[in-house]
mmCIF file of N, CA, C and O in Angstrom:
data_model
loop_
_atom_site.group_PDB
_atom_site.id
_atom_site.type_symbol
_atom_site.label_atom_id
_atom_site.label_comp_id
_atom_site.label_asym_id
_atom_site.label_seq_id
_atom_site.Cartn_x
_atom_site.Cartn_y
_atom_site.Cartn_z
ATOM 1 N N MET A 1 6.133 -83.137 -106.014
ATOM 2 C CA MET A 1 5.545 -84.440 -105.211
ATOM 3 C C MET A 1 5.992 -85.652 -106.605
ATOM 4 O O MET A 1 4.528 -85.439 -107.004
ATOM 5 N N ASP A 2 6.277 -87.032 -106.044
ATOM 6 C CA ASP A 2 6.233 -87.703 -106.969
ATOM 7 C C ASP A 2 5.589 -88.693 -106.798
ATOM 8 O O ASP A 2 4.309 -88.336 -105.293
ATOM 9 N N LEU A 3 4.787 -89.707 -107.291
ATOM 10 C CA LEU A 3 4.325 -90.442 -107.483
ATOM 11 C C LEU A 3 4.350 -90.705 -106.162
ATOM 12 O O LEU A 3 2.748 -91.463 -105.458
ATOM 13 N N TYR A 4 5.268 -91.475 -105.484
ATOM 14 C CA TYR A 4 5.505 -92.616 -104.091
ATOM 15 C C TYR A 4 5.185 -91.445 -103.505
ATOM 16 O O TYR A 4 4.314 -92.424 -102.381
ATOM 17 N N ASP A 5 5.811 -90.317 -103.090
ATOM 18 C CA ASP A 5 5.366 -89.397 -102.289
ATOM 19 C C ASP A 5 3.616 -89.175 -102.119
ATOM 20 O O ASP A 5 3.296 -89.318 -101.368
ATOM 21 N N ARG A 6 2.801 -89.152 -103.140
ATOM 22 C CA ARG A 6 1.440 -89.177 -103.620
ATOM 23 C C ARG A 6 1.210 -90.182 -102.929
ATOM 24 O O ARG A 6 -0.232 -90.186 -102.482
ATOM 25 N N GLU A 7 1.476 -91.092 -103.103
ATOM 26 C CA GLU A 7 0.784 -92.466 -102.539
ATOM 27 C C GLU A 7 0.789 -92.635 -101.665
ATOM 28 O O GLU A 7 -0.275 -93.548 -100.445
ATOM 29 N N TYR A 8 2.146 -92.513 -100.433
ATOM 30 C CA TYR A 8 2.080 -92.214 -98.863
ATOM 31 C C TYR A 8 0.696 -91.355 -98.573
ATOM 32 O O TYR A 8 0.618 -91.427 -97.307
ATOM 33 N N VAL A 9 1.073 -90.456 -98.738
ATOM 34 C CA VAL A 9 0.360 -89.332 -98.758
ATOM 35 C C VAL A 9 -1.316 -89.306 -98.269
ATOM 36 O O VAL A 9 -2.053 -89.723 -97.951
ATOM 37 N N SER A 10 -1.196 -90.264 -99.485
ATOM 38 C CA SER A 10 -2.890 -91.084 -99.968
ATOM 39 C C SER A 10 -3.572 -91.829 -98.857
ATOM 40 O O SER A 10 -4.438 -91.862 -98.324
ATOM 41 N N ALA A 11 -2.330 -92.450 -98.688
ATOM 42 C CA ALA A 11 -2.608 -93.776 -97.916
ATOM 43 C C ALA A 11 -2.886 -93.260 -96.266
ATOM 44 O O ALA A 11 -3.934 -93.148 -95.381
ATOM 45 N N VAL A 12 -2.038 -92.474 -96.374
ATOM 46 C CA VAL A 12 -2.748 -91.344 -94.461
ATOM 47 C C VAL A 12 -3.911 -90.915 -94.747
ATOM 48 O O VAL A 12 -4.919 -91.029 -93.459
ATOM 49 N N ILE A 13 -4.247 -90.128 -95.689
ATOM 50 C CA ILE A 13 -5.085 -89.118 -95.744
ATOM 51 C C ILE A 13 -6.462 -90.521 -95.505
ATOM 52 O O ILE A 13 -7.881 -89.794 -95.206
ATOM 53 N N ASN A 14 -6.881 -91.778 -96.539
ATOM 54 C CA ASN A 14 -7.825 -92.626 -96.475
ATOM 55 C C ASN A 14 -7.982 -93.538 -95.002
ATOM 56 O O ASN A 14 -8.972 -93.096 -95.160
ATOM 57 N N TYR A 15 -6.629 -93.086 -94.182
ATOM 58 C CA TYR A 15 -6.695 -94.022 -92.749
ATOM 59 C C TYR A 15 -7.338 -92.905 -92.162
ATOM 60 O O TYR A 15 -8.419 -92.975 -91.557
ATOM 61 N N PHE A 16 -6.839 -91.899 -92.285
ATOM 62 C CA PHE A 16 -7.724 -90.460 -91.197
ATOM 63 C C PHE A 16 -8.930 -90.354 -91.737
ATOM 64 O O PHE A 16 -10.275 -90.315 -90.979
ATOM 65 N N TRP A 17 -10.133 -90.115 -93.350
ATOM 66 C CA TRP A 17 -10.837 -90.008 -93.742
ATOM 67 C C TRP A 17 -12.000 -90.750 -94.428
ATOM 68 O O TRP A 17 -13.064 -90.667 -94.753
ATOM 69 N N GLY A 18 -11.246 -91.568 -94.774
ATOM 70 C CA GLY A 18 -11.927 -93.082 -95.085
ATOM 71 C C GLY A 18 -11.693 -93.911 -96.374
ATOM 72 O O GLY A 18 -10.923 -93.155 -97.056
ATOM 73 N N GLU A 19 -11.546 -94.716 -96.114
ATOM 74 C CA GLU A 19 -11.124 -95.705 -97.615
ATOM 75 C C GLU A 19 -11.722 -95.205 -99.046
ATOM 76 O O GLU A 19 -12.432 -94.930 -98.643
ATOM 77 N N GLY A 20 -10.863 -94.676 -99.945
ATOM 78 C CA GLY A 20 -11.822 -94.634 -101.371
ATOM 79 C C GLY A 20 -11.871 -93.312 -101.523
ATOM 80 O O GLY A 20 -12.146 -92.268 -102.692
ATOM 81 N N LEU A 21 -11.260 -91.733 -100.113
ATOM 82 C CA LEU A 21 -11.805 -90.628 -100.499
ATOM 83 C C LEU A 21 -10.543 -90.215 -101.642
ATOM 84 O O LEU A 21 -11.228 -89.391 -102.422
ATOM 85 N N THR A 22 -8.884 -90.412 -101.537
ATOM 86 C CA THR A 22 -8.637 -90.075 -102.650
ATOM 87 C C THR A 22 -7.500 -90.901 -103.379
ATOM 88 O O THR A 22 -7.515 -92.387 -102.373
ATOM 89 N N SER A 23 -6.946 -90.639 -104.328
ATOM 90 C CA SER A 23 -6.201 -91.415 -104.978
ATOM 91 C C SER A 23 -4.544 -90.985 -104.758
ATOM 92 O O SER A 23 -4.425 -89.591 -104.824
ATOM 93 N N PRO A 24 -3.552 -91.879 -105.057
ATOM 94 C CA PRO A 24 -2.315 -90.964 -105.628
ATOM 95 C C PRO A 24 -2.175 -89.966 -106.244
ATOM 96 O O PRO A 24 -1.859 -88.896 -106.382
ATOM 97 N N HIS A 25 -2.871 -90.279 -107.347
ATOM 98 C CA HIS A 25 -3.535 -88.760 -108.411
ATOM 99 C C HIS A 25 -3.855 -87.649 -107.956
ATOM 100 O O HIS A 25 -3.868 -86.441 -108.812
ATOM 101 N N THR A 26 -4.705 -87.874 -107.058
ATOM 102 C CA THR A 26 -5.551 -86.333 -106.824
ATOM 103 C C THR A 26 -4.825 -85.808 -105.170
ATOM 104 O O THR A 26 -5.734 -84.777 -105.181
ATOM 105 N N VAL A 27 -3.828 -86.136 -104.991
ATOM 106 C CA VAL A 27 -3.126 -85.351 -103.879
ATOM 107 C C VAL A 27 -3.227 -84.398 -104.111
ATOM 108 O O VAL A 27 -1.924 -84.368 -105.327
ATOM 109 N N ASN A 28 -2.277 -83.746 -103.435
ATOM 110 C CA ASN A 28 -1.788 -81.837 -103.718
ATOM 111 C C ASN A 28 -0.955 -81.411 -102.340
ATOM 112 O O ASN A 28 -1.278 -82.376 -101.818
ATOM 113 N N GLU A 29 -0.557 -80.678 -102.649
ATOM 114 C CA GLU A 29 0.583 -80.226 -100.915
ATOM 115 C C GLU A 29 -0.805 -79.722 -100.667
ATOM 116 O O GLU A 29 0.078 -79.735 -98.879
ATOM 117 N N THR A 30 -1.371 -79.309 -100.880
ATOM 118 C CA THR A 30 -2.128 -78.438 -99.121
ATOM 119 C C THR A 30 -2.493 -79.198 -99.034
ATOM 120 O O THR A 30 -3.424 -79.718 -97.907
ATOM 121 N N ALA A 31 -3.418 -80.974 -99.684
ATOM 122 C CA ALA A 31 -4.046 -81.436 -98.938
ATOM 123 C C ALA A 31 -3.182 -82.418 -97.968
ATOM 124 O O ALA A 31 -3.345 -82.594 -96.699
ATOM 125 N N ALA A 32 -2.107 -82.544 -98.059
ATOM 126 C CA ALA A 32 -0.940 -82.915 -97.396
ATOM 127 C C ALA A 32 -0.299 -82.027 -96.237
ATOM 128 O O ALA A 32 -0.175 -82.502 -94.861
ATOM 129 N N LEU A 33 -0.907 -80.727 -96.052
ATOM 130 C CA LEU A 33 -0.619 -79.996 -95.313
ATOM 131 C C LEU A 33 -1.739 -79.936 -94.001
ATOM 132 O O LEU A 33 -1.226 -79.905 -93.354
ATOM 133 N N VAL A 34 -2.678 -80.571 -94.950
ATOM 134 C CA VAL A 34 -3.905 -80.507 -93.920
ATOM 135 C C VAL A 34 -3.748 -82.094 -93.145
ATOM 136 O O VAL A 34 -3.931 -82.197 -91.632
ATOM 137 N N ALA A 35 -3.231 -82.947 -93.880
ATOM 138 C CA ALA A 35 -2.537 -83.857 -93.531
ATOM 139 C C ALA A 35 -2.182 -84.186 -92.021
ATOM 140 O O ALA A 35 -1.934 -84.533 -91.165
ATOM 141 N N TYR A 36 -0.767 -83.511 -92.561
ATOM 142 C CA TYR A 36 -0.061 -83.626 -91.705
ATOM 143 C C TYR A 36 -0.495 -82.740 -90.113
ATOM 144 O O TYR A 36 -0.619 -82.451 -89.091
ATOM 145 N N GLU A 37 -1.261 -81.734 -90.214
ATOM 146 C CA GLU A 37 -2.073 -80.999 -88.986
ATOM 147 C C GLU A 37 -2.564 -81.888 -88.611
ATOM 148 O O GLU A 37 -2.865 -82.058 -87.072
ATOM 149 N N ALA A 38 -3.666 -82.724 -89.056
ATOM 150 C CA ALA A 38 -4.062 -83.818 -88.334
ATOM 151 C C ALA A 38 -3.352 -84.534 -87.566
ATOM 152 O O ALA A 38 -3.923 -84.792 -86.284
ATOM 153 N N LEU A 39 -2.084 -84.559 -88.023
ATOM 154 C CA LEU A 39 -1.392 -86.086 -87.552
ATOM 155 C C LEU A 39 -0.835 -85.290 -86.140
ATOM 156 O O LEU A 39 -0.169 -85.622 -85.155
ATOM 157 N N GLU A 40 -0.268 -83.853 -86.401
ATOM 158 C CA GLU A 40 0.337 -82.879 -85.189
ATOM 159 C C GLU A 40 -0.588 -82.744 -84.731
ATOM 160 O O GLU A 40 -0.352 -82.979 -83.319
ATOM 161 N N GLN A 41 -2.193 -83.036 -84.233
ATOM 162 C CA GLN A 41 -3.106 -82.390 -83.533
ATOM 163 C C GLN A 41 -3.102 -84.496 -83.074
ATOM 164 O O GLN A 41 -3.941 -84.226 -81.943
ATOM 165 N N ALA A 42 -3.340 -85.411 -83.834
ATOM 166 C CA ALA A 42 -3.240 -86.572 -82.805
ATOM 167 C C ALA A 42 -1.580 -87.066 -82.212
ATOM 168 O O ALA A 42 -2.373 -87.605 -80.901
ATOM 169 N N ASN A 43 -0.853 -86.885 -82.183
ATOM 170 C CA ASN A 43 0.126 -86.054 -81.277
ATOM 171 C C ASN A 43 -0.419 -85.273 -80.126
ATOM 172 O O ASN A 43 -0.176 -86.138 -79.556
ATOM 173 N N ILE A 44 -0.799 -84.561 -79.786
ATOM 174 C CA ILE A 44 -1.243 -83.868 -79.164
ATOM 175 C C ILE A 44 -2.658 -84.767 -77.981
ATOM 176 O O ILE A 44 -2.381 -85.104 -76.699
ATOM 177 N N CYS A 45 -3.354 -85.898 -78.868
ATOM 178 C CA CYS A 45 -4.191 -86.385 -78.647
ATOM 179 C C CYS A 45 -3.458 -87.421 -77.871
ATOM 180 O O CYS A 45 -4.305 -87.985 -76.487
ATOM 181 N N SER A 46 -2.460 -87.631 -78.349
ATOM 182 C CA SER A 46 -2.496 -89.448 -78.068
ATOM 183 C C SER A 46 -1.050 -89.146 -77.999
ATOM 184 O O SER A 46 -0.396 -88.879 -77.363
ATOM 185 N N ASP A 47 -0.723 -90.849 -76.812
ATOM 186 C CA ASP A 47 0.921 -90.587 -76.243
ATOM 187 C C ASP A 47 1.849 -91.165 -77.652
ATOM 188 O O ASP A 47 1.430 -91.410 -78.858
ATOM 189 N N PRO A 48 3.078 -90.912 -77.543
ATOM 190 C CA PRO A 48 3.885 -90.441 -78.788
ATOM 191 C C PRO A 48 3.912 -92.160 -79.161
ATOM 192 O O PRO A 48 3.706 -93.222 -78.217
ATOM 193 N N MET A 49 3.486 -92.310 -80.378
ATOM 194 C CA MET A 49 3.245 -93.854 -80.837
ATOM 195 C C MET A 49 4.155 -93.697 -82.710
ATOM 196 O O MET A 49 4.272 -92.392 -82.837
ATOM 197 N N ASP A 50 4.444 -94.539 -82.849
ATOM 198 C CA ASP A 50 5.610 -94.995 -84.211
ATOM 199 C C ASP A 50 4.600 -93.784 -85.532
ATOM 200 O O ASP A 50 4.540 -93.831 -86.415
ATOM 201 N N LEU A 51 2.939 -93.599 -85.344
ATOM 202 C CA LEU A 51 2.318 -93.115 -85.981
ATOM 203 C C LEU A 51 2.378 -91.635 -86.363
ATOM 204 O O LEU A 51 2.373 -91.277 -87.060
ATOM 205 N N LEU A 52 2.989 -91.174 -85.535
ATOM 206 C CA LEU A 52 2.699 -89.619 -85.298
ATOM 207 C C LEU A 52 4.517 -88.918 -86.089
ATOM 208 O O LEU A 52 5.003 -89.705 -86.078
ATOM 209 N N PRO A 53 3.806 -87.727 -86.742
ATOM 210 C CA PRO A 53 5.086 -87.396 -87.085
ATOM 211 C C PRO A 53 6.012 -86.683 -85.777
ATOM 212 O O PRO A 53 5.407 -86.883 -84.600
ATOM 213 N N ARG A 54 7.211 -86.879 -85.911
ATOM 214 C CA ARG A 54 7.996 -86.444 -85.260
ATOM 215 C C ARG A 54 7.670 -85.176 -84.843
ATOM 216 O O ARG A 54 7.834 -83.992 -86.251
ATOM 217 N N PRO A 55 8.455 -84.352 -83.656
ATOM 218 C CA PRO A 55 8.264 -82.525 -83.635
ATOM 219 C C PRO A 55 9.334 -81.766 -84.565
ATOM 220 O O PRO A 55 10.696 -82.970 -84.417
ATOM 221 N N ARG A 56 8.770 -80.850 -85.038
ATOM 222 C CA ARG A 56 9.145 -80.072 -85.781
ATOM 223 C C ARG A 56 9.699 -78.554 -85.162
ATOM 224 O O ARG A 56 8.749 -77.917 -84.644
ATOM 225 N N TYR A 57 11.171 -78.395 -84.158
ATOM 226 C CA TYR A 57 10.923 -76.701 -84.349
ATOM 227 C C TYR A 57 11.414 -75.593 -84.901
ATOM 228 O O TYR A 57 11.573 -75.096 -84.157
ATOM 229 N N SER A 58 11.407 -75.919 -86.622
ATOM 230 C CA SER A 58 11.700 -74.888 -86.762
ATOM 231 C C SER A 58 10.157 -74.630 -87.785
ATOM 232 O O SER A 58 8.986 -75.139 -88.003
ATOM 233 N N VAL A 59 10.237 -73.681 -88.995
ATOM 234 C CA VAL A 59 9.147 -73.585 -89.827
ATOM 235 C C VAL A 59 8.787 -74.937 -91.036
ATOM 236 O O VAL A 59 9.580 -75.547 -91.069
ATOM 237 N N VAL A 60 7.687 -75.626 -90.665
ATOM 238 C CA VAL A 60 7.779 -76.720 -91.925
ATOM 239 C C VAL A 60 7.267 -75.936 -93.179
ATOM 240 O O VAL A 60 6.847 -75.457 -93.492
ATOM 241 N N ASN A 61 8.163 -77.198 -93.560
ATOM 242 C CA ASN A 61 7.922 -76.996 -95.379
ATOM 243 C C ASN A 61 7.722 -77.851 -96.113
ATOM 244 O O ASN A 61 7.171 -78.960 -95.431
ATOM 245 N N ALA A 62 7.179 -77.686 -96.914
ATOM 246 C CA ALA A 62 6.762 -78.738 -98.133
ATOM 247 C C ALA A 62 7.862 -80.286 -98.106
ATOM 248 O O ALA A 62 7.486 -81.296 -97.732
ATOM 249 N N LYS A 63 8.630 -79.659 -97.928
ATOM 250 C CA LYS A 63 9.963 -81.264 -98.276
ATOM 251 C C LYS A 63 9.775 -81.365 -96.902
ATOM 252 O O LYS A 63 9.962 -83.418 -97.122
ATOM 253 N N TYR A 64 10.083 -81.210 -95.447
ATOM 254 C CA TYR A 64 9.714 -81.833 -94.356
ATOM 255 C C TYR A 64 8.421 -82.096 -94.124
ATOM 256 O O TYR A 64 8.439 -83.678 -93.996
ATOM 257 N N VAL A 65 7.080 -82.127 -94.853
ATOM 258 C CA VAL A 65 5.885 -82.393 -94.816
ATOM 259 C C VAL A 65 5.966 -84.086 -95.179
ATOM 260 O O VAL A 65 5.692 -84.800 -94.977
ATOM 261 N N LEU A 66 6.797 -84.272 -96.278
ATOM 262 C CA LEU A 66 6.096 -85.101 -97.235
ATOM 263 C C LEU A 66 6.937 -86.191 -96.850
ATOM 264 O O LEU A 66 6.903 -87.333 -96.761
ATOM 265 N N LYS A 67 8.102 -85.698 -96.513
ATOM 266 C CA LYS A 67 9.376 -86.895 -95.106
ATOM 267 C C LYS A 67 8.759 -87.474 -94.152
ATOM 268 O O LYS A 67 9.089 -88.720 -94.701
ATOM 269 N N GLU A 68 8.080 -86.557 -93.727
ATOM 270 C CA GLU A 68 7.276 -87.212 -92.670
ATOM 271 C C GLU A 68 6.164 -88.399 -93.352
ATOM 272 O O GLU A 68 5.758 -89.111 -91.886
ATOM 273 N N LEU A 69 5.192 -87.606 -94.388
ATOM 274 C CA LEU A 69 4.059 -88.328 -94.699
ATOM 275 C C LEU A 69 4.656 -90.010 -95.377
ATOM 276 O O LEU A 69 4.144 -90.211 -95.294
ATOM 277 N N ARG A 70 5.893 -89.489 -95.725
ATOM 278 C CA ARG A 70 6.312 -90.708 -96.355
ATOM 279 C C ARG A 70 6.705 -92.046 -95.459
ATOM 280 O O ARG A 70 5.832 -93.474 -95.850
ATOM 281 N N LYS A 71 7.438 -91.497 -94.431
ATOM 282 C CA LYS A 71 7.373 -92.218 -93.406
ATOM 283 C C LYS A 71 6.327 -93.005 -92.379
ATOM 284 O O LYS A 71 6.187 -94.115 -92.276
ATOM 285 N N ILE A 72 5.510 -92.353 -92.582
ATOM 286 C CA ILE A 72 4.048 -92.363 -91.921
ATOM 287 C C ILE A 72 3.666 -93.564 -92.900
ATOM 288 O O ILE A 72 2.656 -94.619 -92.312
ATOM 289 N N GLY A 73 3.223 -92.928 -94.599
ATOM 290 C CA GLY A 73 2.468 -94.052 -95.365
ATOM 291 C C GLY A 73 2.916 -94.889 -95.280
ATOM 292 O O GLY A 73 2.497 -95.753 -95.643
ATOM 293 N N LYS A 74 3.840 -95.207 -95.250
ATOM 294 C CA LYS A 74 5.155 -96.703 -95.130
ATOM 295 C C LYS A 74 4.365 -97.313 -94.154
ATOM 296 O O LYS A 74 4.124 -98.345 -94.117
ATOM 297 N N ARG A 75 3.746 -96.813 -92.966
ATOM 298 C CA ARG A 75 3.998 -97.315 -91.911
ATOM 299 C C ARG A 75 2.037 -97.582 -92.120
ATOM 300 O O ARG A 75 1.781 -98.950 -91.832
ATOM 301 N N VAL A 76 1.627 -96.584 -92.110
ATOM 302 C CA VAL A 76 0.227 -97.043 -92.210
ATOM 303 C C VAL A 76 -0.126 -98.159 -93.244
ATOM 304 O O VAL A 76 -1.325 -99.193 -93.060
ATOM 305 N N LEU A 77 0.753 -98.221 -94.525
ATOM 306 C CA LEU A 77 0.121 -99.136 -95.810
ATOM 307 C C LEU A 77 0.814 -100.537 -95.350
ATOM 308 O O LEU A 77 0.262 -101.738 -95.551
ATOM 309 N N SER A 78 1.526 -101.065 -93.580
ATOM 310 C CA SER A 78 2.253 -102.131 -93.438
ATOM 311 C C SER A 78 1.587 -102.354 -92.604
ATOM 312 O O SER A 78 1.695 -103.506 -91.642
ATOM 313 N N GLY A 79 0.180 -102.032 -92.397
ATOM 314 C CA GLY A 79 -0.630 -101.746 -90.841
ATOM 315 C C GLY A 79 -0.015 -101.344 -90.147
ATOM 316 O O GLY A 79 -0.950 -102.092 -88.987
ATOM 317 N N ASP A 80 0.618 -100.609 -89.709
ATOM 318 C CA ASP A 80 0.800 -99.879 -88.185
ATOM 319 C C ASP A 80 0.353 -98.799 -88.092
ATOM 320 O O ASP A 80 0.613 -97.487 -88.377
ATOM 321 N N THR A 81 -1.284 -98.886 -87.257
ATOM 322 C CA THR A 81 -1.405 -97.868 -87.052
ATOM 323 C C THR A 81 -2.294 -97.521 -86.193
ATOM 324 O O THR A 81 -3.617 -97.306 -85.449
ATOM 325 N N ALA A 82 -0.999 -97.364 -84.787
ATOM 326 C CA ALA A 82 -1.276 -97.334 -83.468
ATOM 327 C C ALA A 82 -1.760 -96.279 -83.405
ATOM 328 O O ALA A 82 -0.779 -95.259 -82.974
ATOM 329 N N ILE A 83 -3.409 -96.262 -83.053
ATOM 330 C CA ILE A 83 -3.564 -94.244 -82.955
ATOM 331 C C ILE A 83 -4.710 -94.390 -82.082
ATOM 332 O O ILE A 83 -5.521 -95.580 -82.771
ATOM 333 N N TYR A 84 -5.184 -94.215 -81.422
ATOM 334 C CA TYR A 84 -6.612 -93.931 -80.367
ATOM 335 C C TYR A 84 -7.685 -94.276 -81.399
ATOM 336 O O TYR A 84 -7.873 -92.596 -81.558
ATOM 337 N N GLN A 85 -8.316 -94.314 -81.184
ATOM 338 C CA GLN A 85 -10.069 -93.900 -82.484
ATOM 339 C C GLN A 85 -10.337 -92.656 -81.958
ATOM 340 O O GLN A 85 -10.718 -92.243 -83.060
ATOM 341 N N SER A 86 -10.110 -92.652 -80.584
ATOM 342 C CA SER A 86 -10.841 -91.787 -80.498
ATOM 343 C C SER A 86 -10.508 -90.587 -80.632
ATOM 344 O O SER A 86 -11.103 -89.287 -81.731
ATOM 345 N N CYS A 87 -9.543 -90.049 -80.827
ATOM 346 C CA CYS A 87 -8.475 -89.507 -81.065
ATOM 347 C C CYS A 87 -8.807 -89.221 -83.218
ATOM 348 O O CYS A 87 -8.920 -87.783 -83.113
ATOM 349 N N LYS A 88 -8.291 -89.488 -83.375
ATOM 350 C CA LYS A 88 -9.034 -90.183 -84.953
ATOM 351 C C LYS A 88 -10.185 -89.577 -85.428
ATOM 352 O O LYS A 88 -10.241 -89.295 -86.103
ATOM 353 N N ALA A 89 -11.523 -89.977 -84.803
ATOM 354 C CA ALA A 89 -12.627 -89.814 -84.577
ATOM 355 C C ALA A 89 -12.495 -88.399 -84.486
ATOM 356 O O ALA A 89 -13.044 -87.730 -86.032
ATOM 357 N N ALA A 90 -11.805 -87.727 -83.839
ATOM 358 C CA ALA A 90 -12.312 -86.190 -83.476
ATOM 359 C C ALA A 90 -11.265 -85.660 -84.723
ATOM 360 O O ALA A 90 -11.610 -84.546 -85.265
ATOM 361 N N ILE A 91 -10.470 -85.921 -84.703
ATOM 362 C CA ILE A 91 -9.627 -85.008 -86.115
ATOM 363 C C ILE A 91 -9.825 -85.356 -87.364
ATOM 364 O O ILE A 91 -10.472 -84.347 -88.172
ATOM 365 N N SER A 92 -10.397 -86.583 -87.202
ATOM 366 C CA SER A 92 -11.377 -86.681 -89.148
ATOM 367 C C SER A 92 -11.923 -85.959 -89.167
ATOM 368 O O SER A 92 -12.717 -84.674 -89.701
ATOM 369 N N ALA A 93 -12.950 -85.739 -88.594
ATOM 370 C CA ALA A 93 -14.241 -84.632 -88.453
ATOM 371 C C ALA A 93 -14.163 -83.256 -88.575
ATOM 372 O O ALA A 93 -14.590 -82.338 -88.999
ATOM 373 N N LYS A 94 -12.833 -83.095 -87.752
ATOM 374 C CA LYS A 94 -12.787 -81.514 -87.276
ATOM 375 C C LYS A 94 -12.418 -80.870 -88.893
ATOM 376 O O LYS A 94 -12.219 -79.901 -89.245
ATOM 377 N N HIS A 95 -11.199 -81.766 -89.259
ATOM 378 C CA HIS A 95 -10.772 -81.587 -91.006
ATOM 379 C C HIS A 95 -11.497 -82.187 -92.431
ATOM 380 O O HIS A 95 -10.395 -82.318 -92.895
ATOM 381 N N LYS A 96 -12.537 -82.655 -91.824
ATOM 382 C CA LYS A 96 -13.529 -83.271 -92.733
ATOM 383 C C LYS A 96 -13.489 -82.356 -93.853
ATOM 384 O O LYS A 96 -12.925 -82.642 -95.223
ATOM 385 N N THR A 97 -13.637 -80.674 -93.732
ATOM 386 C CA THR A 97 -14.136 -80.190 -95.062
ATOM 387 C C THR A 97 -13.022 -79.748 -95.281
ATOM 388 O O THR A 97 -12.803 -79.771 -96.581
ATOM 389 N N GLU A 98 -11.942 -79.221 -94.673
ATOM 390 C CA GLU A 98 -10.272 -78.910 -95.164
ATOM 391 C C GLU A 98 -9.908 -79.897 -95.923
ATOM 392 O O GLU A 98 -9.524 -79.531 -97.113
ATOM 393 N N ILE A 99 -9.886 -81.553 -95.226
ATOM 394 C CA ILE A 99 -9.293 -82.059 -96.797
ATOM 395 C C ILE A 99 -9.859 -82.382 -97.660
ATOM 396 O O ILE A 99 -9.697 -82.339 -99.063
ATOM 397 N N SER A 100 -11.418 -82.335 -97.466
ATOM 398 C CA SER A 100 -11.546 -82.377 -99.178
ATOM 399 C C SER A 100 -11.814 -81.318 -99.956
ATOM 400 O O SER A 100 -11.900 -81.292 -101.064
ATOM 401 N N MET A 101 -12.002 -80.300 -99.322
ATOM 402 C CA MET A 101 -11.623 -78.645 -100.707
ATOM 403 C C MET A 101 -10.254 -78.557 -100.820
ATOM 404 O O MET A 101 -10.286 -78.387 -102.252
ATOM 405 N N ALA A 102 -9.481 -79.507 -100.215
ATOM 406 C CA ALA A 102 -7.624 -79.464 -100.358
ATOM 407 C C ALA A 102 -7.698 -80.010 -101.419
ATOM 408 O O ALA A 102 -7.061 -79.982 -102.638
ATOM 409 N N LEU A 103 -8.301 -81.364 -101.844
ATOM 410 C CA LEU A 103 -8.520 -82.142 -102.628
ATOM 411 C C LEU A 103 -8.953 -82.087 -104.237
ATOM 412 O O LEU A 103 -8.927 -82.444 -104.817
ATOM 413 N N MET A 104 -9.665 -81.009 -103.822
ATOM 414 C CA MET A 104 -10.771 -80.720 -105.124
ATOM 415 C C MET A 104 -9.599 -79.135 -105.703
ATOM 416 O O MET A 104 -10.197 -78.422 -106.584
ATOM 417 N N GLY A 105 -8.636 -78.964 -104.659
ATOM 418 C CA GLY A 105 -7.451 -77.697 -105.300
ATOM 419 C C GLY A 105 -8.164 -76.488 -104.495
ATOM 420 O O GLY A 105 -8.387 -75.464 -105.617
ATOM 421 N N ILE A 106 -9.603 -76.525 -103.463
ATOM 422 C CA ILE A 106 -9.538 -75.041 -103.542
ATOM 423 C C ILE A 106 -8.649 -74.626 -102.019
ATOM 424 O O ILE A 106 -8.353 -75.156 -101.197
#
């Protein structure tokens, strides 16, 4: 994962779990997978929107996750965060411990 990938993943994580939770230097693949899972759940909760990852009909791997998070991170950084607040709050609460542990490398 390069620095740009980490920056985009960091933007997604900070969008869901609060500004300042992570920086590009603390993002790892486990955290990226947790963020992706949260986005998939947001897709179930919300109508399809630009912020949400596109459906994948085969095994999700790190390369695919990074590609999707890169696109989503770009939209988040540009201010395009069209997602229902109630979905964001529920998903954020559900995965708070998981993302915190992933960012610590646990």
